[in-house]
């Protein structure tokens, strides 16, 4: 399992208890991401891509016909720390507005995604950053 993940696979944010877009991953959200992931686009994402205001620019890892959105997270520090220690693939699950961080060689899509994978609930609109949300 990736460092800094909760039991349901979301990136830890000790100072936040909200499940709104861009905040924590609810267990039902995590379940839907595993069971019905929709289109998963592999992206290039590092800790340097996460801005202080929570905005993250997504870049496809391979040729992709559409533009990927900029997304927002409530705790940029926690996401940067998680990405700094991450050694695996990252996917954009547009259907669920989630980033899936997969540890190891697996694709992490489908029913086996809970093993060695973590989710980040992101928003397409910005919000207020959470205090004390660093992992």
mmCIF file of N, CA and C in Angstrom:
data_model
loop_
_atom_site.group_PDB
_atom_site.id
_atom_site.type_symbol
_atom_site.label_atom_id
_atom_site.label_comp_id
_atom_site.label_asym_id
_atom_site.label_seq_id
_atom_site.Cartn_x
_atom_site.Cartn_y
_atom_site.Cartn_z
ATOM 1 N N UNK A 1 0.850 -1.177 0.000
ATOM 2 C CA UNK A 1 0.000 0.000 0.000
ATOM 3 C C UNK A 1 0.894 1.238 0.000
ATOM 4 N N UNK A 2 0.456 2.267 -0.635
ATOM 5 C CA UNK A 2 1.223 3.501 -0.700
ATOM 6 C C UNK A 2 1.293 4.174 0.659
ATOM 7 N N UNK A 3 2.365 4.906 0.878
ATOM 8 C CA UNK A 3 2.461 5.701 2.112
ATOM 9 C C UNK A 3 1.367 6.744 2.118
ATOM 10 N N UNK A 4 0.963 7.167 3.278
ATOM 11 C CA UNK A 4 0.039 8.285 3.451
ATOM 12 C C UNK A 4 -1.353 8.006 2.908
ATOM 13 N N UNK A 5 -1.803 6.753 2.953
ATOM 14 C CA UNK A 5 -3.152 6.440 2.511
ATOM 15 C C UNK A 5 -3.985 5.965 3.684
ATOM 16 N N UNK A 6 -5.271 6.279 3.640
ATOM 17 C CA UNK A 6 -6.200 5.812 4.665
ATOM 18 C C UNK A 6 -6.605 4.383 4.344
ATOM 19 N N UNK A 7 -7.413 3.771 5.207
ATOM 20 C CA UNK A 7 -7.867 2.404 4.994
ATOM 21 C C UNK A 7 -8.658 2.227 3.702
ATOM 22 N N UNK A 8 -9.416 3.262 3.280
ATOM 23 C CA UNK A 8 -10.186 3.117 2.041
ATOM 24 C C UNK A 8 -9.393 3.543 0.819
ATOM 25 N N UNK A 9 -8.111 3.876 0.986
ATOM 26 C CA UNK A 9 -7.262 4.156 -0.151
ATOM 27 C C UNK A 9 -7.162 5.605 -0.558
ATOM 28 N N UNK A 10 -7.696 6.540 0.241
ATOM 29 C CA UNK A 10 -7.564 7.946 -0.134
ATOM 30 C C UNK A 10 -6.305 8.532 0.510
ATOM 31 N N UNK A 11 -5.780 9.595 -0.090
ATOM 32 C CA UNK A 11 -4.612 10.270 0.473
ATOM 33 C C UNK A 11 -4.998 10.902 1.795
ATOM 34 N N UNK A 12 -4.184 10.681 2.817
ATOM 35 C CA UNK A 12 -4.477 11.205 4.154
ATOM 36 C C UNK A 12 -4.509 12.725 4.170
ATOM 37 N N UNK A 13 -5.433 13.249 4.946
ATOM 38 C CA UNK A 13 -5.475 14.691 5.213
ATOM 39 C C UNK A 13 -6.047 14.853 6.607
ATOM 40 N N UNK A 14 -5.152 14.869 7.582
ATOM 41 C CA UNK A 14 -5.540 14.817 8.985
ATOM 42 C C UNK A 14 -6.438 15.967 9.423
ATOM 43 N N UNK A 15 -6.362 17.118 8.775
ATOM 44 C CA UNK A 15 -7.133 18.259 9.226
ATOM 45 C C UNK A 15 -8.469 18.440 8.520
ATOM 46 N N UNK A 16 -8.910 17.470 7.727
ATOM 47 C CA UNK A 16 -10.122 17.654 6.927
ATOM 48 C C UNK A 16 -11.032 16.438 7.045
ATOM 49 N N UNK A 17 -12.319 16.701 7.231
ATOM 50 C CA UNK A 17 -13.292 15.604 7.307
ATOM 51 C C UNK A 17 -14.358 15.713 6.211
ATOM 52 N N UNK A 18 -14.162 16.615 5.239
ATOM 53 C CA UNK A 18 -15.142 16.829 4.167
ATOM 54 C C UNK A 18 -14.976 15.793 3.053
ATOM 55 N N UNK A 19 -16.101 15.423 2.454
ATOM 56 C CA UNK A 19 -16.100 14.506 1.313
ATOM 57 C C UNK A 19 -16.507 15.217 0.027
ATOM 58 N N UNK A 20 -16.527 16.533 0.012
ATOM 59 C CA UNK A 20 -16.904 17.302 -1.174
ATOM 60 C C UNK A 20 -15.851 17.116 -2.265
ATOM 61 N N UNK A 21 -16.180 17.544 -3.477
ATOM 62 C CA UNK A 21 -15.235 17.453 -4.596
ATOM 63 C C UNK A 21 -13.913 18.109 -4.217
ATOM 64 N N UNK A 22 -12.815 17.419 -4.482
ATOM 65 C CA UNK A 22 -11.495 17.934 -4.166
ATOM 66 C C UNK A 22 -11.017 17.614 -2.763
ATOM 67 N N UNK A 23 -11.875 16.979 -1.948
ATOM 68 C CA UNK A 23 -11.520 16.651 -0.563
ATOM 69 C C UNK A 23 -11.340 15.136 -0.409
ATOM 70 N N UNK A 24 -11.707 14.571 0.707
ATOM 71 C CA UNK A 24 -11.486 13.156 0.977
ATOM 72 C C UNK A 24 -12.300 12.259 0.057
ATOM 73 N N UNK A 25 -11.844 11.018 -0.077
ATOM 74 C CA UNK A 25 -12.561 10.009 -0.865
ATOM 75 C C UNK A 25 -13.477 9.239 0.066
ATOM 76 N N UNK A 26 -14.758 9.243 -0.212
ATOM 77 C CA UNK A 26 -15.726 8.458 0.551
ATOM 78 C C UNK A 26 -15.603 7.002 0.123
ATOM 79 N N UNK A 27 -15.941 6.057 0.995
ATOM 80 C CA UNK A 27 -15.783 4.641 0.666
ATOM 81 C C UNK A 27 -16.646 4.242 -0.531
ATOM 82 N N UNK A 28 -17.797 4.867 -0.711
ATOM 83 C CA UNK A 28 -18.637 4.541 -1.868
ATOM 84 C C UNK A 28 -17.961 5.037 -3.153
ATOM 85 N N UNK A 29 -17.352 6.215 -3.094
ATOM 86 C CA UNK A 29 -16.600 6.748 -4.228
ATOM 87 C C UNK A 29 -15.462 5.786 -4.587
ATOM 88 N N UNK A 30 -14.737 5.313 -3.573
ATOM 89 C CA UNK A 30 -13.636 4.372 -3.798
ATOM 90 C C UNK A 30 -14.143 3.077 -4.432
ATOM 91 N N UNK A 31 -15.274 2.582 -3.950
ATOM 92 C CA UNK A 31 -15.852 1.351 -4.488
ATOM 93 C C UNK A 31 -16.237 1.519 -5.958
ATOM 94 N N UNK A 32 -16.870 2.647 -6.291
ATOM 95 C CA UNK A 32 -17.263 2.907 -7.676
ATOM 96 C C UNK A 32 -16.037 3.023 -8.583
ATOM 97 N N UNK A 33 -14.982 3.658 -8.104
ATOM 98 C CA UNK A 33 -13.754 3.771 -8.897
ATOM 99 C C UNK A 33 -13.161 2.407 -9.216
ATOM 100 N N UNK A 34 -13.282 1.459 -8.283
ATOM 101 C CA UNK A 34 -12.772 0.102 -8.512
ATOM 102 C C UNK A 34 -13.683 -0.696 -9.428
ATOM 103 N N UNK A 35 -14.989 -0.628 -9.189
ATOM 104 C CA UNK A 35 -15.923 -1.485 -9.912
ATOM 105 C C UNK A 35 -16.308 -0.958 -11.282
ATOM 106 N N UNK A 36 -16.409 0.354 -11.434
ATOM 107 C CA UNK A 36 -16.855 0.971 -12.689
ATOM 108 C C UNK A 36 -15.939 2.143 -13.037
ATOM 109 N N UNK A 37 -14.662 1.877 -13.321
ATOM 110 C CA UNK A 37 -13.717 2.978 -13.481
ATOM 111 C C UNK A 37 -13.966 3.872 -14.702
ATOM 112 N N UNK A 38 -14.630 3.371 -15.715
ATOM 113 C CA UNK A 38 -14.780 4.165 -16.936
ATOM 114 C C UNK A 38 -13.434 4.261 -17.630
ATOM 115 N N UNK A 39 -13.264 5.280 -18.479
ATOM 116 C CA UNK A 39 -12.007 5.449 -19.183
ATOM 117 C C UNK A 39 -10.929 5.905 -18.211
ATOM 118 N N UNK A 40 -9.803 5.219 -18.241
ATOM 119 C CA UNK A 40 -8.663 5.573 -17.399
ATOM 120 C C UNK A 40 -7.529 6.019 -18.314
ATOM 121 N N UNK A 41 -7.062 7.238 -18.125
ATOM 122 C CA UNK A 41 -5.978 7.782 -18.938
ATOM 123 C C UNK A 41 -4.724 7.835 -18.078
ATOM 124 N N UNK A 42 -3.680 7.138 -18.513
ATOM 125 C CA UNK A 42 -2.426 7.207 -17.777
ATOM 126 C C UNK A 42 -1.831 8.602 -17.955
ATOM 127 N N UNK A 43 -1.420 9.203 -16.837
ATOM 128 C CA UNK A 43 -0.891 10.565 -16.880
ATOM 129 C C UNK A 43 0.509 10.620 -16.279
ATOM 130 N N UNK A 44 1.206 11.698 -16.606
ATOM 131 C CA UNK A 44 2.501 12.003 -16.001
ATOM 132 C C UNK A 44 2.231 12.993 -14.882
ATOM 133 N N UNK A 45 2.583 12.637 -13.655
ATOM 134 C CA UNK A 45 2.298 13.510 -12.526
ATOM 135 C C UNK A 45 3.393 13.362 -11.483
ATOM 136 N N UNK A 46 3.988 14.486 -11.109
ATOM 137 C CA UNK A 46 5.007 14.507 -10.070
ATOM 138 C C UNK A 46 4.620 15.547 -9.026
ATOM 139 N N UNK A 47 5.355 15.568 -7.950
ATOM 140 C CA UNK A 47 5.074 16.551 -6.900
ATOM 141 C C UNK A 47 5.262 17.978 -7.406
ATOM 142 N N UNK A 48 6.105 18.177 -8.412
ATOM 143 C CA UNK A 48 6.318 19.517 -8.974
ATOM 144 C C UNK A 48 5.097 20.033 -9.734
ATOM 145 N N UNK A 49 4.177 19.155 -10.120
ATOM 146 C CA UNK A 49 2.978 19.543 -10.858
ATOM 147 C C UNK A 49 1.883 20.101 -9.954
ATOM 148 N N UNK A 50 2.035 19.982 -8.643
ATOM 149 C CA UNK A 50 1.010 20.425 -7.693
ATOM 150 C C UNK A 50 1.362 21.831 -7.209
ATOM 151 N N UNK A 51 0.522 22.793 -7.551
ATOM 152 C CA UNK A 51 0.756 24.185 -7.156
ATOM 153 C C UNK A 51 0.312 24.432 -5.711
ATOM 154 N N UNK A 52 0.820 25.472 -5.117
ATOM 155 C CA UNK A 52 0.486 25.826 -3.735
ATOM 156 C C UNK A 52 -0.996 26.124 -3.545
ATOM 157 N N UNK A 53 -1.677 26.583 -4.605
ATOM 158 C CA UNK A 53 -3.103 26.899 -4.488
ATOM 159 C C UNK A 53 -4.000 25.676 -4.695
ATOM 160 N N UNK A 54 -3.394 24.495 -4.870
ATOM 161 C CA UNK A 54 -4.145 23.254 -5.006
ATOM 162 C C UNK A 54 -4.404 22.811 -6.441
ATOM 163 N N UNK A 55 -4.084 23.639 -7.423
ATOM 164 C CA UNK A 55 -4.330 23.285 -8.821
ATOM 165 C C UNK A 55 -3.230 22.375 -9.349
ATOM 166 N N UNK A 56 -3.654 21.386 -10.147
ATOM 167 C CA UNK A 56 -2.752 20.386 -10.718
ATOM 168 C C UNK A 56 -3.047 20.284 -12.211
ATOM 169 N N UNK A 57 -2.031 20.491 -13.033
ATOM 170 C CA UNK A 57 -2.192 20.310 -14.476
ATOM 171 C C UNK A 57 -1.940 18.858 -14.839
ATOM 172 N N UNK A 58 -2.865 18.247 -15.568
ATOM 173 C CA UNK A 58 -2.720 16.846 -15.960
ATOM 174 C C UNK A 58 -2.130 16.758 -17.364
ATOM 175 N N UNK A 59 -1.162 15.863 -17.533
ATOM 176 C CA UNK A 59 -0.519 15.633 -18.827
ATOM 177 C C UNK A 59 -0.611 14.148 -19.154
ATOM 178 N N UNK A 60 -1.090 13.804 -20.346
ATOM 179 C CA UNK A 60 -1.174 12.383 -20.691
ATOM 180 C C UNK A 60 0.218 11.779 -20.840
ATOM 181 N N UNK A 61 0.357 10.517 -20.433
ATOM 182 C CA UNK A 61 1.634 9.817 -20.559
ATOM 183 C C UNK A 61 1.888 9.395 -21.999
ATOM 184 N N UNK A 62 0.826 9.201 -22.764
ATOM 185 C CA UNK A 62 0.929 8.763 -24.147
ATOM 186 C C UNK A 62 0.030 9.653 -25.001
ATOM 187 N N UNK A 63 0.074 9.456 -26.317
ATOM 188 C CA UNK A 63 -0.793 10.233 -27.207
ATOM 189 C C UNK A 63 -2.240 10.083 -26.770
ATOM 190 N N UNK A 64 -2.922 11.208 -26.676
ATOM 191 C CA UNK A 64 -4.314 11.228 -26.242
ATOM 192 C C UNK A 64 -5.007 12.335 -27.016
ATOM 193 N N UNK A 65 -6.155 12.028 -27.618
ATOM 194 C CA UNK A 65 -6.821 12.937 -28.549
ATOM 195 C C UNK A 65 -7.437 14.173 -27.880
ATOM 196 N N UNK A 66 -7.829 14.075 -26.646
ATOM 197 C CA UNK A 66 -8.503 15.191 -25.973
ATOM 198 C C UNK A 66 -7.566 15.912 -25.013
ATOM 199 N N UNK A 67 -7.957 17.124 -24.643
ATOM 200 C CA UNK A 67 -7.222 17.851 -23.612
ATOM 201 C C UNK A 67 -7.641 17.327 -22.244
ATOM 202 N N UNK A 68 -6.699 17.257 -21.335
ATOM 203 C CA UNK A 68 -7.013 16.873 -19.963
ATOM 204 C C UNK A 68 -7.215 18.141 -19.146
ATOM 205 N N UNK A 69 -8.099 18.092 -18.170
ATOM 206 C CA UNK A 69 -8.390 19.307 -17.390
ATOM 207 C C UNK A 69 -7.325 19.595 -16.349
ATOM 208 N N UNK A 70 -7.349 20.810 -15.854
ATOM 209 C CA UNK A 70 -6.632 21.122 -14.627
ATOM 210 C C UNK A 70 -7.590 20.738 -13.505
ATOM 211 N N UNK A 71 -7.076 20.133 -12.447
ATOM 212 C CA UNK A 71 -7.917 19.700 -11.328
ATOM 213 C C UNK A 71 -7.408 20.349 -10.049
ATOM 214 N N UNK A 72 -8.250 20.310 -9.012
ATOM 215 C CA UNK A 72 -7.942 20.986 -7.754
ATOM 216 C C UNK A 72 -8.036 20.003 -6.592
ATOM 217 N N UNK A 73 -7.112 20.136 -5.646
ATOM 218 C CA UNK A 73 -7.130 19.350 -4.411
ATOM 219 C C UNK A 73 -7.071 20.286 -3.208
ATOM 220 N N UNK A 74 -7.704 19.868 -2.124
ATOM 221 C CA UNK A 74 -7.799 20.697 -0.916
ATOM 222 C C UNK A 74 -6.528 20.745 -0.100
ATOM 223 N N UNK A 75 -5.644 19.776 -0.267
ATOM 224 C CA UNK A 75 -4.404 19.728 0.513
ATOM 225 C C UNK A 75 -3.219 19.465 -0.417
ATOM 226 N N UNK A 76 -2.738 20.500 -1.078
ATOM 227 C CA UNK A 76 -1.632 20.290 -2.015
ATOM 228 C C UNK A 76 -0.376 19.712 -1.352
ATOM 229 N N UNK A 77 -0.125 20.068 -0.086
ATOM 230 C CA UNK A 77 1.060 19.544 0.593
ATOM 231 C C UNK A 77 1.001 18.023 0.730
ATOM 232 N N UNK A 78 -0.167 17.502 1.087
ATOM 233 C CA UNK A 78 -0.316 16.053 1.252
ATOM 234 C C UNK A 78 -0.145 15.328 -0.084
ATOM 235 N N UNK A 79 -0.697 15.890 -1.152
ATOM 236 C CA UNK A 79 -0.547 15.261 -2.461
ATOM 237 C C UNK A 79 0.901 15.319 -2.929
ATOM 238 N N UNK A 80 1.580 16.443 -2.707
ATOM 239 C CA UNK A 80 2.997 16.543 -3.085
ATOM 240 C C UNK A 80 3.833 15.510 -2.346
ATOM 241 N N UNK A 81 3.584 15.368 -1.049
ATOM 242 C CA UNK A 81 4.349 14.401 -0.253
ATOM 243 C C UNK A 81 4.087 12.975 -0.727
ATOM 244 N N UNK A 82 2.839 12.667 -1.041
ATOM 245 C CA UNK A 82 2.495 11.339 -1.530
ATOM 246 C C UNK A 82 3.162 11.070 -2.874
ATOM 247 N N UNK A 83 3.101 12.035 -3.778
ATOM 248 C CA UNK A 83 3.710 11.858 -5.096
ATOM 249 C C UNK A 83 5.229 11.749 -5.016
ATOM 250 N N UNK A 84 5.843 12.440 -4.061
ATOM 251 C CA UNK A 84 7.298 12.377 -3.912
ATOM 252 C C UNK A 84 7.763 10.967 -3.586
ATOM 253 N N UNK A 85 6.945 10.218 -2.860
ATOM 254 C CA UNK A 85 7.304 8.848 -2.503
ATOM 255 C C UNK A 85 6.712 7.797 -3.413
ATOM 256 N N UNK A 86 5.972 8.210 -4.428
ATOM 257 C CA UNK A 86 5.263 7.275 -5.308
ATOM 258 C C UNK A 86 6.169 6.774 -6.426
ATOM 259 N N UNK A 87 6.191 5.463 -6.613
ATOM 260 C CA UNK A 87 6.968 4.843 -7.685
ATOM 261 C C UNK A 87 6.064 3.913 -8.476
ATOM 262 N N UNK A 88 5.152 4.477 -9.211
ATOM 263 C CA UNK A 88 4.224 3.658 -9.990
ATOM 264 C C UNK A 88 3.458 4.517 -10.964
ATOM 265 N N UNK A 89 2.388 3.970 -11.492
ATOM 266 C CA UNK A 89 1.579 4.656 -12.482
ATOM 267 C C UNK A 89 0.515 5.534 -11.831
ATOM 268 N N UNK A 90 0.085 6.547 -12.594
ATOM 269 C CA UNK A 90 -0.988 7.425 -12.151
ATOM 270 C C UNK A 90 -2.003 7.519 -13.285
ATOM 271 N N UNK A 91 -3.287 7.403 -12.941
ATOM 272 C CA UNK A 91 -4.364 7.452 -13.928
ATOM 273 C C UNK A 91 -5.364 8.546 -13.577
ATOM 274 N N UNK A 92 -5.942 9.152 -14.602
ATOM 275 C CA UNK A 92 -7.051 10.091 -14.462
ATOM 276 C C UNK A 92 -8.319 9.321 -14.762
ATOM 277 N N UNK A 93 -9.223 9.223 -13.772
ATOM 278 C CA UNK A 93 -10.528 8.585 -13.940
ATOM 279 C C UNK A 93 -11.550 9.707 -14.081
ATOM 280 N N UNK A 94 -11.795 10.124 -15.314
ATOM 281 C CA UNK A 94 -12.640 11.306 -15.540
ATOM 282 C C UNK A 94 -14.070 11.096 -15.064
ATOM 283 N N UNK A 95 -14.571 9.876 -15.179
ATOM 284 C CA UNK A 95 -15.954 9.606 -14.767
ATOM 285 C C UNK A 95 -16.176 9.946 -13.302
ATOM 286 N N UNK A 96 -15.166 9.711 -12.475
ATOM 287 C CA UNK A 96 -15.301 9.884 -11.026
ATOM 288 C C UNK A 96 -14.496 11.060 -10.490
ATOM 289 N N UNK A 97 -13.885 11.849 -11.348
ATOM 290 C CA UNK A 97 -13.047 12.975 -10.924
ATOM 291 C C UNK A 97 -12.051 12.519 -9.860
ATOM 292 N N UNK A 98 -11.266 11.531 -10.236
ATOM 293 C CA UNK A 98 -10.313 10.965 -9.293
ATOM 294 C C UNK A 98 -8.985 10.669 -9.977
ATOM 295 N N UNK A 99 -7.930 10.766 -9.198
ATOM 296 C CA UNK A 99 -6.613 10.317 -9.623
ATOM 297 C C UNK A 99 -6.361 8.996 -8.922
ATOM 298 N N UNK A 100 -5.883 8.009 -9.660
ATOM 299 C CA UNK A 100 -5.566 6.708 -9.072
ATOM 300 C C UNK A 100 -4.060 6.518 -9.147
ATOM 301 N N UNK A 101 -3.430 6.362 -7.993
ATOM 302 C CA UNK A 101 -2.002 6.116 -7.896
ATOM 303 C C UNK A 101 -1.808 4.625 -7.664
ATOM 304 N N UNK A 102 -1.120 3.969 -8.587
ATOM 305 C CA UNK A 102 -0.955 2.521 -8.530
ATOM 306 C C UNK A 102 0.493 2.191 -8.220
ATOM 307 N N UNK A 103 0.688 1.396 -7.200
ATOM 308 C CA UNK A 103 2.026 0.972 -6.798
ATOM 309 C C UNK A 103 2.391 -0.290 -7.567
ATOM 310 N N UNK A 104 3.576 -0.346 -8.121
ATOM 311 C CA UNK A 104 4.039 -1.548 -8.804
ATOM 312 C C UNK A 104 3.679 -1.555 -10.279
ATOM 313 N N UNK A 105 3.661 -2.752 -10.866
ATOM 314 C CA UNK A 105 3.502 -2.902 -12.305
ATOM 315 C C UNK A 105 2.061 -3.010 -12.771
ATOM 316 N N UNK A 106 1.113 -3.313 -11.886
ATOM 317 C CA UNK A 106 -0.267 -3.502 -12.312
ATOM 318 C C UNK A 106 -0.884 -2.221 -12.825
ATOM 319 N N UNK A 107 -2.004 -2.368 -13.564
ATOM 320 C CA UNK A 107 -2.661 -1.162 -14.065
ATOM 321 C C UNK A 107 -3.616 -0.579 -13.038
ATOM 322 N N UNK A 108 -3.979 -1.362 -12.012
ATOM 323 C CA UNK A 108 -4.794 -0.839 -10.932
ATOM 324 C C UNK A 108 -6.210 -0.498 -11.314
ATOM 325 N N UNK A 109 -6.672 -0.913 -12.468
ATOM 326 C CA UNK A 109 -8.013 -0.597 -12.922
ATOM 327 C C UNK A 109 -8.885 -1.833 -12.721
ATOM 328 N N UNK A 110 -10.099 -1.623 -12.291
ATOM 329 C CA UNK A 110 -11.022 -2.733 -12.085
ATOM 330 C C UNK A 110 -11.046 -3.220 -10.656
ATOM 331 N N UNK A 111 -11.539 -4.437 -10.446
ATOM 332 C CA UNK A 111 -11.780 -4.962 -9.104
ATOM 333 C C UNK A 111 -10.530 -5.136 -8.259
ATOM 334 N N UNK A 112 -9.363 -5.283 -8.867
ATOM 335 C CA UNK A 112 -8.145 -5.492 -8.082
ATOM 336 C C UNK A 112 -7.470 -4.183 -7.703
ATOM 337 N N UNK A 113 -8.101 -3.056 -8.004
ATOM 338 C CA UNK A 113 -7.458 -1.760 -7.806
ATOM 339 C C UNK A 113 -7.191 -1.432 -6.347
ATOM 340 N N UNK A 114 -7.888 -2.050 -5.410
ATOM 341 C CA UNK A 114 -7.690 -1.736 -4.009
ATOM 342 C C UNK A 114 -6.361 -2.209 -3.475
ATOM 343 N N UNK A 115 -5.739 -3.158 -4.164
ATOM 344 C CA UNK A 115 -4.463 -3.688 -3.707
ATOM 345 C C UNK A 115 -3.318 -2.868 -4.276
ATOM 346 N N UNK A 116 -2.656 -2.079 -3.425
ATOM 347 C CA UNK A 116 -1.528 -1.292 -3.858
ATOM 348 C C UNK A 116 -1.897 -0.062 -4.655
ATOM 349 N N UNK A 117 -3.110 0.452 -4.461
ATOM 350 C CA UNK A 117 -3.531 1.654 -5.188
ATOM 351 C C UNK A 117 -4.133 2.651 -4.211
ATOM 352 N N UNK A 118 -4.047 3.911 -4.577
ATOM 353 C CA UNK A 118 -4.646 4.959 -3.771
ATOM 354 C C UNK A 118 -5.416 5.915 -4.648
ATOM 355 N N UNK A 119 -6.397 6.578 -4.067
ATOM 356 C CA UNK A 119 -7.241 7.511 -4.808
ATOM 357 C C UNK A 119 -7.109 8.921 -4.257
ATOM 358 N N UNK A 120 -7.218 9.880 -5.168
ATOM 359 C CA UNK A 120 -7.263 11.288 -4.793
ATOM 360 C C UNK A 120 -8.519 11.858 -5.432
ATOM 361 N N UNK A 121 -9.432 12.342 -4.616
ATOM 362 C CA UNK A 121 -10.658 12.981 -5.082
ATOM 363 C C UNK A 121 -10.290 14.400 -5.487
ATOM 364 N N UNK A 122 -10.506 14.747 -6.758
ATOM 365 C CA UNK A 122 -10.161 16.085 -7.231
ATOM 366 C C UNK A 122 -11.406 16.789 -7.760
ATOM 367 N N UNK A 123 -11.315 18.090 -7.879
ATOM 368 C CA UNK A 123 -12.434 18.896 -8.359
ATOM 369 C C UNK A 123 -12.028 19.624 -9.633
ATOM 370 N N UNK A 124 -13.027 19.983 -10.426
ATOM 371 C CA UNK A 124 -12.782 20.768 -11.628
ATOM 372 C C UNK A 124 -12.894 22.259 -11.354
ATOM 373 N N UNK A 125 -13.360 22.608 -10.153
ATOM 374 C CA UNK A 125 -13.436 23.992 -9.704
ATOM 375 C C UNK A 125 -12.672 24.105 -8.390
ATOM 376 N N UNK A 126 -12.041 25.255 -8.170
ATOM 377 C CA UNK A 126 -11.274 25.464 -6.952
ATOM 378 C C UNK A 126 -12.167 25.664 -5.744
ATOM 379 N N UNK A 127 -11.558 25.590 -4.598
ATOM 380 C CA UNK A 127 -12.257 25.796 -3.341
ATOM 381 C C UNK A 127 -11.296 26.342 -2.313
ATOM 382 N N UNK A 128 -11.682 26.219 -1.068
ATOM 383 C CA UNK A 128 -10.853 26.702 0.034
ATOM 384 C C UNK A 128 -9.930 25.593 0.499
ATOM 385 N N UNK A 129 -8.627 25.905 0.616
ATOM 386 C CA UNK A 129 -7.675 24.923 1.107
ATOM 387 C C UNK A 129 -7.965 24.618 2.568
ATOM 388 N N UNK A 130 -7.727 23.376 2.966
ATOM 389 C CA UNK A 130 -7.976 22.952 4.338
ATOM 390 C C UNK A 130 -6.737 23.216 5.188
ATOM 391 N N UNK A 131 -6.954 23.725 6.372
ATOM 392 C CA UNK A 131 -5.857 23.996 7.317
ATOM 393 C C UNK A 131 -5.364 22.683 7.899
ATOM 394 N N UNK A 132 -4.060 22.595 8.117
ATOM 395 C CA UNK A 132 -3.504 21.417 8.779
ATOM 396 C C UNK A 132 -3.697 20.144 8.005
ATOM 397 N N UNK A 133 -3.855 20.217 6.703
ATOM 398 C CA UNK A 133 -4.127 19.035 5.905
ATOM 399 C C UNK A 133 -2.897 18.286 5.457
ATOM 400 N N UNK A 134 -1.724 18.730 5.820
ATOM 401 C CA UNK A 134 -0.519 18.034 5.392
ATOM 402 C C UNK A 134 -0.447 16.669 6.040
ATOM 403 N N UNK A 135 0.041 15.714 5.303
ATOM 404 C CA UNK A 135 0.113 14.334 5.809
ATOM 405 C C UNK A 135 1.321 14.154 6.687
#
